[in-house]
Amino acid sequence: MMTTLRTRRAGDGAATLLMVVPAVAVFAAMLVVPVVLAFYLSLTDWDGYSARPHLVGAANYARLFGDPAMRHAAVVTLLVAVVGTAGMNLLGLGFAVLVNGASRANRLMRVVLFYPHVLSALVVGFLWSAILGTTGAVNSLVTAHGGAVLPFLSDPTWALVTMIAVLVWAGFGVNVVLYLAGLQAVPRALVEAARIDGASRRQVFRHVTLPALGPVVTVNLVLSLVTLLKTYDLVVSLTGGGPAGQTQTAAYLILWNSFHDNRLGLGSAQSVVLMVVTAVLALAVTRVRRRGELAVFS
Amino acid sequence: MAVGLTMTDARTGAETAAADSARAGRRVARRHGPPRLLFLGAVALFMLTPLYVLVVNAFKPQQQILAHPFGLPVGTLTTRYLSRALHNGQFDLVRGYAVTILFVVAVNVLSIVLAGPVAYVVARSPRRRYRVLLLTFLAGTFIPSQVLVIPVVYVLKALGLMGTIRGFVLFETALTLPFSVFLYAGYIGTIPATLDQAAAVDGAGRLRTFWKIIFPLMKPVVATMVILNTFSVWNDFVNPQIILGPGSGLYTVTTGVYAAVSQYATDYTVVFPTLLLAIAPLLVFFVIMQRHIISGLTAGATKG
C-alpha cells in the first residue's frame, strides 16, 4: 500500500512540474524580473536602445527631486488622488445608501452609476473633451445663448477640477457596488435593535451602520487612492497634460520622459518613487483606519 | 418579516408622539416617495448625458453638431460618418476589432491554461513550497503595471519579443496570472478532494484529473476572470501603445482611437462616430450581462 502510493507520487512528479513550471516561468520573466530591473534601471542612463546602459548612481533621483515640472506633477497627482478619493467615497457611500434595496428602480440605478467604469479611460477622456472643450457641446450651447466660453479645459485650475470631476464620474460606480455589498452584510438585528431603542435613522447610520462598515470603508479608500495615483489614460485624452503642462500627473511624466524623450532611466527612477509613495500611502490609510475602527468599538 | 417590523415600529412612533410622527413620515417619504425618485432621475440623467451626446452626434454632420449638440438628428440623420469611421485612413476600425478580439481570446486562453493547473497544484498540496508560491503570486497583484512597462521593454528586447504580438500577449497574460491563481486556488479549495481520489483510483493522472474533473466545476470563477481579463485587455492603452508601438502597424481599438481622434479632436464627425464604434461592443456586452460583469469587475477592482 505504502509503496504504491509512493510510486504514484513519484510518477506524478513530472506531471506536477508540467503544471507548475510554465506559469512560474512567465510570472518570473514578466513580473518578478522587471520589478528588480526597475530598481537597477533607475540607477542608469538607459535610453531604451543600448544593450548595456551605464550606471549613473543616484543622478536620476537627484534630478527628479530638483525638477520643478516633476514637483508640480507630484502636487497634481496628490491633489487628484486625495480629492478624487474623497469624492468617490462620499458619493459611493451616499448612493449605496440611496439605492440599497431590490426594487427595479434601484437595480436600474446601479447599472447607470456603474456603466462608465466599463468604458476605457481613453474614450471617457475624449468624450468629455468633446463635451467640455472650447468648441464642445456645452460651450456651443452657452455661446448660442450669448454667454462667454467656459474654460473647462483651457484654464489650468478649471482643467484640474474638470479632470478630477471626470475621474470621479467614471469611477465612483465601483465604490457604490462595494459599499452596497458592505451594507448588505451589516447585521439587520443590530439595526433593528437600535431602531427599537428609539434611535433615529441618522443615529443608526452614524453609530451602527458606519462602524459596521469599517473594513469596507478602508478597502474603498485604499482602492480609490491606489487607482487615482496612477492616473494616465484620462490625462492623455482629456487635457493632454495641458494647458501648458498644468495637469500632467506623475504617471504621465513617467511615460513622457521614458518614451517621448527616451530617458528610461529617469522614468524608472520616477516609477520606483511612485511605487514607494503608493505603498506608503496605502499602508498609512490602512493603519489610521484600523486605529479608528478600534476607537469606535472601544 | 424584517420589513414588517420596521413598518410597525414607525407606526407606533407616529401614534405616540406627533412631532416624531411628522419627522418619521417625512423620512419615509424621502426614502421611498417621489422626491427620492426625482433626485435619482436627475442623477441618472447626468450620468447618461455623455452617452446620449455620443450617440446622437454620431449620426449628424459637423454643422448640426456645433449648432445643436444636444438635439436629436431629425432630418439630418446620416450614417455616412459612422461608415467612414469604420474604415478611417488613420486606422481601420474593423481591423482594430479583429486584432483586439484576437488579443482578448489569446490572453484569456493562455491565462486559463497557465493559471488553472498551477492553482490546482497549490490548492491540493500541503507542501510549504506551494504555500510560498501562492504568497508570491499574491504579492504580484500589488505591482502597478506602470512600474513594469519600462523594465518589461528591456526584458522583451532581450528576448527578441519587443514589438511582436507574442511579446504583448505574453506580458498581458502575465498581468492576469497573480489574481487568477489566487482566485482559482481559493475556489478549488472548496471542491472536495474525494473527487480527485476517485479519479486517481480510476487511473487518471494529475493533469487529466484537473482538466476532466476539476476544471469543469470551476465555471463561475473562470467566468469572473474571463470578464475581468476581457475588459482589461480591451481597454488597455499604455501597454499596446508601448509594446506594439506605432511602428508595428498593429492597432488595438484603444490605440487606434488615439491615433484617429487625437489628430482630429475638433472634427466631431470623426470623434463621435469613432468613439461610439469603439465602445459599442463592450457596452452591448455590459447591458446583456450586467449583473455578472458588475460583480466580476468589482472583484477585480479590489485585487489591488
PDB file of N, CA, C and O in Angstrom, chain B residues 207-236:
ATOM      1  N   LEU B 207      -2.803  15.656 -14.415  1.00  0.00           N
ATOM      2  CA  LEU B 207      -3.240  16.580 -15.465  1.00  0.00           C
ATOM      3  C   LEU B 207      -4.659  16.268 -15.917  1.00  0.00           C
ATOM      4  O   LEU B 207      -5.514  17.138 -16.012  1.00  0.00           O
ATOM      5  N   ARG B 208      -4.896  14.960 -16.179  1.00  0.00           N
ATOM      6  CA  ARG B 208      -6.224  14.539 -16.607  1.00  0.00           C
ATOM      7  C   ARG B 208      -7.257  14.834 -15.535  1.00  0.00           C
ATOM      8  O   ARG B 208      -8.353  15.296 -15.835  1.00  0.00           O
ATOM      9  N   THR B 209      -6.900  14.566 -14.296  1.00  0.00           N
ATOM     10  CA  THR B 209      -7.837  14.821 -13.198  1.00  0.00           C
ATOM     11  C   THR B 209      -8.230  16.286 -13.179  1.00  0.00           C
ATOM     12  O   THR B 209      -9.406  16.624 -13.043  1.00  0.00           O
ATOM     13  N   PHE B 210      -7.226  17.143 -13.343  1.00  0.00           N
ATOM     14  CA  PHE B 210      -7.554  18.571 -13.306  1.00  0.00           C
ATOM     15  C   PHE B 210      -8.473  18.958 -14.450  1.00  0.00           C
ATOM     16  O   PHE B 210      -9.541  19.524 -14.250  1.00  0.00           O
ATOM     17  N   TRP B 211      -8.057  18.644 -15.677  1.00  0.00           N
ATOM     18  CA  TRP B 211      -8.834  19.139 -16.836  1.00  0.00           C
ATOM     19  C   TRP B 211     -10.184  18.450 -16.976  1.00  0.00           C
ATOM     20  O   TRP B 211     -11.157  19.077 -17.388  1.00  0.00           O
ATOM     21  N   LYS B 212     -10.272  17.152 -16.620  1.00  0.00           N
ATOM     22  CA  LYS B 212     -11.531  16.422 -16.857  1.00  0.00           C
ATOM     23  C   LYS B 212     -12.499  16.521 -15.673  1.00  0.00           C
ATOM     24  O   LYS B 212     -13.711  16.498 -15.860  1.00  0.00           O
ATOM     25  N   ILE B 213     -11.953  16.571 -14.461  1.00  0.00           N
ATOM     26  CA  ILE B 213     -12.836  16.514 -13.284  1.00  0.00           C
ATOM     27  C   ILE B 213     -13.005  17.887 -12.635  1.00  0.00           C
ATOM     28  O   ILE B 213     -14.115  18.349 -12.391  1.00  0.00           O
ATOM     29  N   ILE B 214     -11.887  18.534 -12.334  1.00  0.00           N
ATOM     30  CA  ILE B 214     -11.945  19.777 -11.543  1.00  0.00           C
ATOM     31  C   ILE B 214     -12.303  20.978 -12.403  1.00  0.00           C
ATOM     32  O   ILE B 214     -13.202  21.762 -12.062  1.00  0.00           O
ATOM     33  N   PHE B 215     -11.651  21.134 -13.544  1.00  0.00           N
ATOM     34  CA  PHE B 215     -11.856  22.336 -14.358  1.00  0.00           C
ATOM     35  C   PHE B 215     -13.322  22.566 -14.737  1.00  0.00           C
ATOM     36  O   PHE B 215     -13.807  23.696 -14.636  1.00  0.00           O
ATOM     37  N   PRO B 216     -14.063  21.508 -15.128  1.00  0.00           N
ATOM     38  CA  PRO B 216     -15.473  21.748 -15.475  1.00  0.00           C
ATOM     39  C   PRO B 216     -16.291  22.304 -14.303  1.00  0.00           C
ATOM     40  O   PRO B 216     -17.329  22.933 -14.520  1.00  0.00           O
ATOM     41  N   LEU B 217     -15.822  22.074 -13.084  1.00  0.00           N
ATOM     42  CA  LEU B 217     -16.561  22.577 -11.916  1.00  0.00           C
ATOM     43  C   LEU B 217     -16.222  24.041 -11.610  1.00  0.00           C
ATOM     44  O   LEU B 217     -16.827  24.657 -10.741  1.00  0.00           O
ATOM     45  N   MET B 218     -15.215  24.570 -12.306  1.00  0.00           N
ATOM     46  CA  MET B 218     -14.740  25.932 -11.981  1.00  0.00           C
ATOM     47  C   MET B 218     -15.416  27.024 -12.805  1.00  0.00           C
ATOM     48  O   MET B 218     -14.965  28.166 -12.810  1.00  0.00           O
ATOM     49  N   LYS B 219     -16.499  26.673 -13.514  1.00  0.00           N
ATOM     50  CA  LYS B 219     -17.119  27.635 -14.440  1.00  0.00           C
ATOM     51  C   LYS B 219     -17.352  29.027 -13.856  1.00  0.00           C
ATOM     52  O   LYS B 219     -16.979  30.022 -14.483  1.00  0.00           O
ATOM     53  N   PRO B 220     -17.962  29.156 -12.662  1.00  0.00           N
ATOM     54  CA  PRO B 220     -18.255  30.515 -12.171  1.00  0.00           C
ATOM     55  C   PRO B 220     -17.005  31.370 -12.003  1.00  0.00           C
ATOM     56  O   PRO B 220     -16.984  32.532 -12.408  1.00  0.00           O
ATOM     57  N   VAL B 221     -15.957  30.779 -11.438  1.00  0.00           N
ATOM     58  CA  VAL B 221     -14.766  31.575 -11.153  1.00  0.00           C
ATOM     59  C   VAL B 221     -14.002  31.868 -12.443  1.00  0.00           C
ATOM     60  O   VAL B 221     -13.447  32.956 -12.626  1.00  0.00           O
ATOM     61  N   VAL B 222     -14.025  30.929 -13.376  1.00  0.00           N
ATOM     62  CA  VAL B 222     -13.385  31.187 -14.668  1.00  0.00           C
ATOM     63  C   VAL B 222     -14.141  32.292 -15.406  1.00  0.00           C
ATOM     64  O   VAL B 222     -13.531  33.184 -16.011  1.00  0.00           O
ATOM     65  N   ALA B 223     -15.474  32.270 -15.319  1.00  0.00           N
ATOM     66  CA  ALA B 223     -16.268  33.316 -15.973  1.00  0.00           C
ATOM     67  C   ALA B 223     -15.901  34.685 -15.413  1.00  0.00           C
ATOM     68  O   ALA B 223     -15.733  35.654 -16.168  1.00  0.00           O
ATOM     69  N   THR B 224     -15.756  34.780 -14.092  1.00  0.00           N
ATOM     70  CA  THR B 224     -15.363  36.050 -13.473  1.00  0.00           C
ATOM     71  C   THR B 224     -14.041  36.541 -14.045  1.00  0.00           C
ATOM     72  O   THR B 224     -13.901  37.699 -14.433  1.00  0.00           O
ATOM     73  N   MET B 225     -13.067  35.635 -14.120  1.00  0.00           N
ATOM     74  CA  MET B 225     -11.748  36.035 -14.604  1.00  0.00           C
ATOM     75  C   MET B 225     -11.794  36.415 -16.085  1.00  0.00           C
ATOM     76  O   MET B 225     -11.113  37.347 -16.510  1.00  0.00           O
ATOM     77  N   VAL B 226     -12.599  35.686 -16.868  1.00  0.00           N
ATOM     78  CA  VAL B 226     -12.677  35.992 -18.302  1.00  0.00           C
ATOM     79  C   VAL B 226     -13.265  37.390 -18.505  1.00  0.00           C
ATOM     80  O   VAL B 226     -12.757  38.178 -19.308  1.00  0.00           O
ATOM     81  N   ILE B 227     -14.315  37.705 -17.739  1.00  0.00           N
ATOM     82  CA  ILE B 227     -14.905  39.046 -17.837  1.00  0.00           C
ATOM     83  C   ILE B 227     -13.861  40.103 -17.506  1.00  0.00           C
ATOM     84  O   ILE B 227     -13.637  41.066 -18.234  1.00  0.00           O
ATOM     85  N   LEU B 228     -13.182  39.877 -16.395  1.00  0.00           N
ATOM     86  CA  LEU B 228     -12.179  40.827 -15.931  1.00  0.00           C
ATOM     87  C   LEU B 228     -11.065  41.020 -16.967  1.00  0.00           C
ATOM     88  O   LEU B 228     -10.706  42.153 -17.314  1.00  0.00           O
ATOM     89  N   ASN B 229     -10.542  39.905 -17.474  1.00  0.00           N
ATOM     90  CA  ASN B 229      -9.434  39.995 -18.434  1.00  0.00           C
ATOM     91  C   ASN B 229      -9.886  40.595 -19.755  1.00  0.00           C
ATOM     92  O   ASN B 229      -9.133  41.321 -20.400  1.00  0.00           O
ATOM     93  N   THR B 230     -11.114  40.268 -20.164  1.00  0.00           N
ATOM     94  CA  THR B 230     -11.623  40.813 -21.420  1.00  0.00           C
ATOM     95  C   THR B 230     -11.660  42.337 -21.355  1.00  0.00           C
ATOM     96  O   THR B 230     -11.177  43.019 -22.261  1.00  0.00           O
ATOM     97  N   PHE B 231     -12.208  42.869 -20.263  1.00  0.00           N
ATOM     98  CA  PHE B 231     -12.277  44.323 -20.139  1.00  0.00           C
ATOM     99  C   PHE B 231     -10.889  44.924 -20.013  1.00  0.00           C
ATOM    100  O   PHE B 231     -10.607  45.964 -20.597  1.00  0.00           O
ATOM    101  N   SER B 232      -9.988  44.285 -19.254  1.00  0.00           N
ATOM    102  CA  SER B 232      -8.693  44.944 -19.061  1.00  0.00           C
ATOM    103  C   SER B 232      -7.867  44.902 -20.340  1.00  0.00           C
ATOM    104  O   SER B 232      -7.166  45.868 -20.640  1.00  0.00           O
ATOM    105  N   VAL B 233      -7.972  43.847 -21.137  1.00  0.00           N
ATOM    106  CA  VAL B 233      -7.223  43.819 -22.393  1.00  0.00           C
ATOM    107  C   VAL B 233      -7.849  44.777 -23.403  1.00  0.00           C
ATOM    108  O   VAL B 233      -7.159  45.552 -24.060  1.00  0.00           O
ATOM    109  N   TRP B 234      -9.188  44.760 -23.505  1.00  0.00           N
ATOM    110  CA  TRP B 234      -9.879  45.608 -24.486  1.00  0.00           C
ATOM    111  C   TRP B 234      -9.604  47.088 -24.209  1.00  0.00           C
ATOM    112  O   TRP B 234      -9.362  47.869 -25.122  1.00  0.00           O
ATOM    113  N   ASN B 235      -9.618  47.474 -22.930  1.00  0.00           N
ATOM    114  CA  ASN B 235      -9.484  48.883 -22.578  1.00  0.00           C
ATOM    115  C   ASN B 235      -8.043  49.330 -22.358  1.00  0.00           C
ATOM    116  O   ASN B 235      -7.791  50.504 -22.141  1.00  0.00           O
ATOM    117  N   ASP B 236      -7.096  48.399 -22.379  1.00  0.00           N
ATOM    118  CA  ASP B 236      -5.711  48.768 -22.114  1.00  0.00           C
ATOM    119  C   ASP B 236      -5.206  49.722 -23.199  1.00  0.00           C
ATOM    120  O   ASP B 236      -5.462  49.523 -24.383  1.00  0.00           O
TER     121      ASP B 236
END
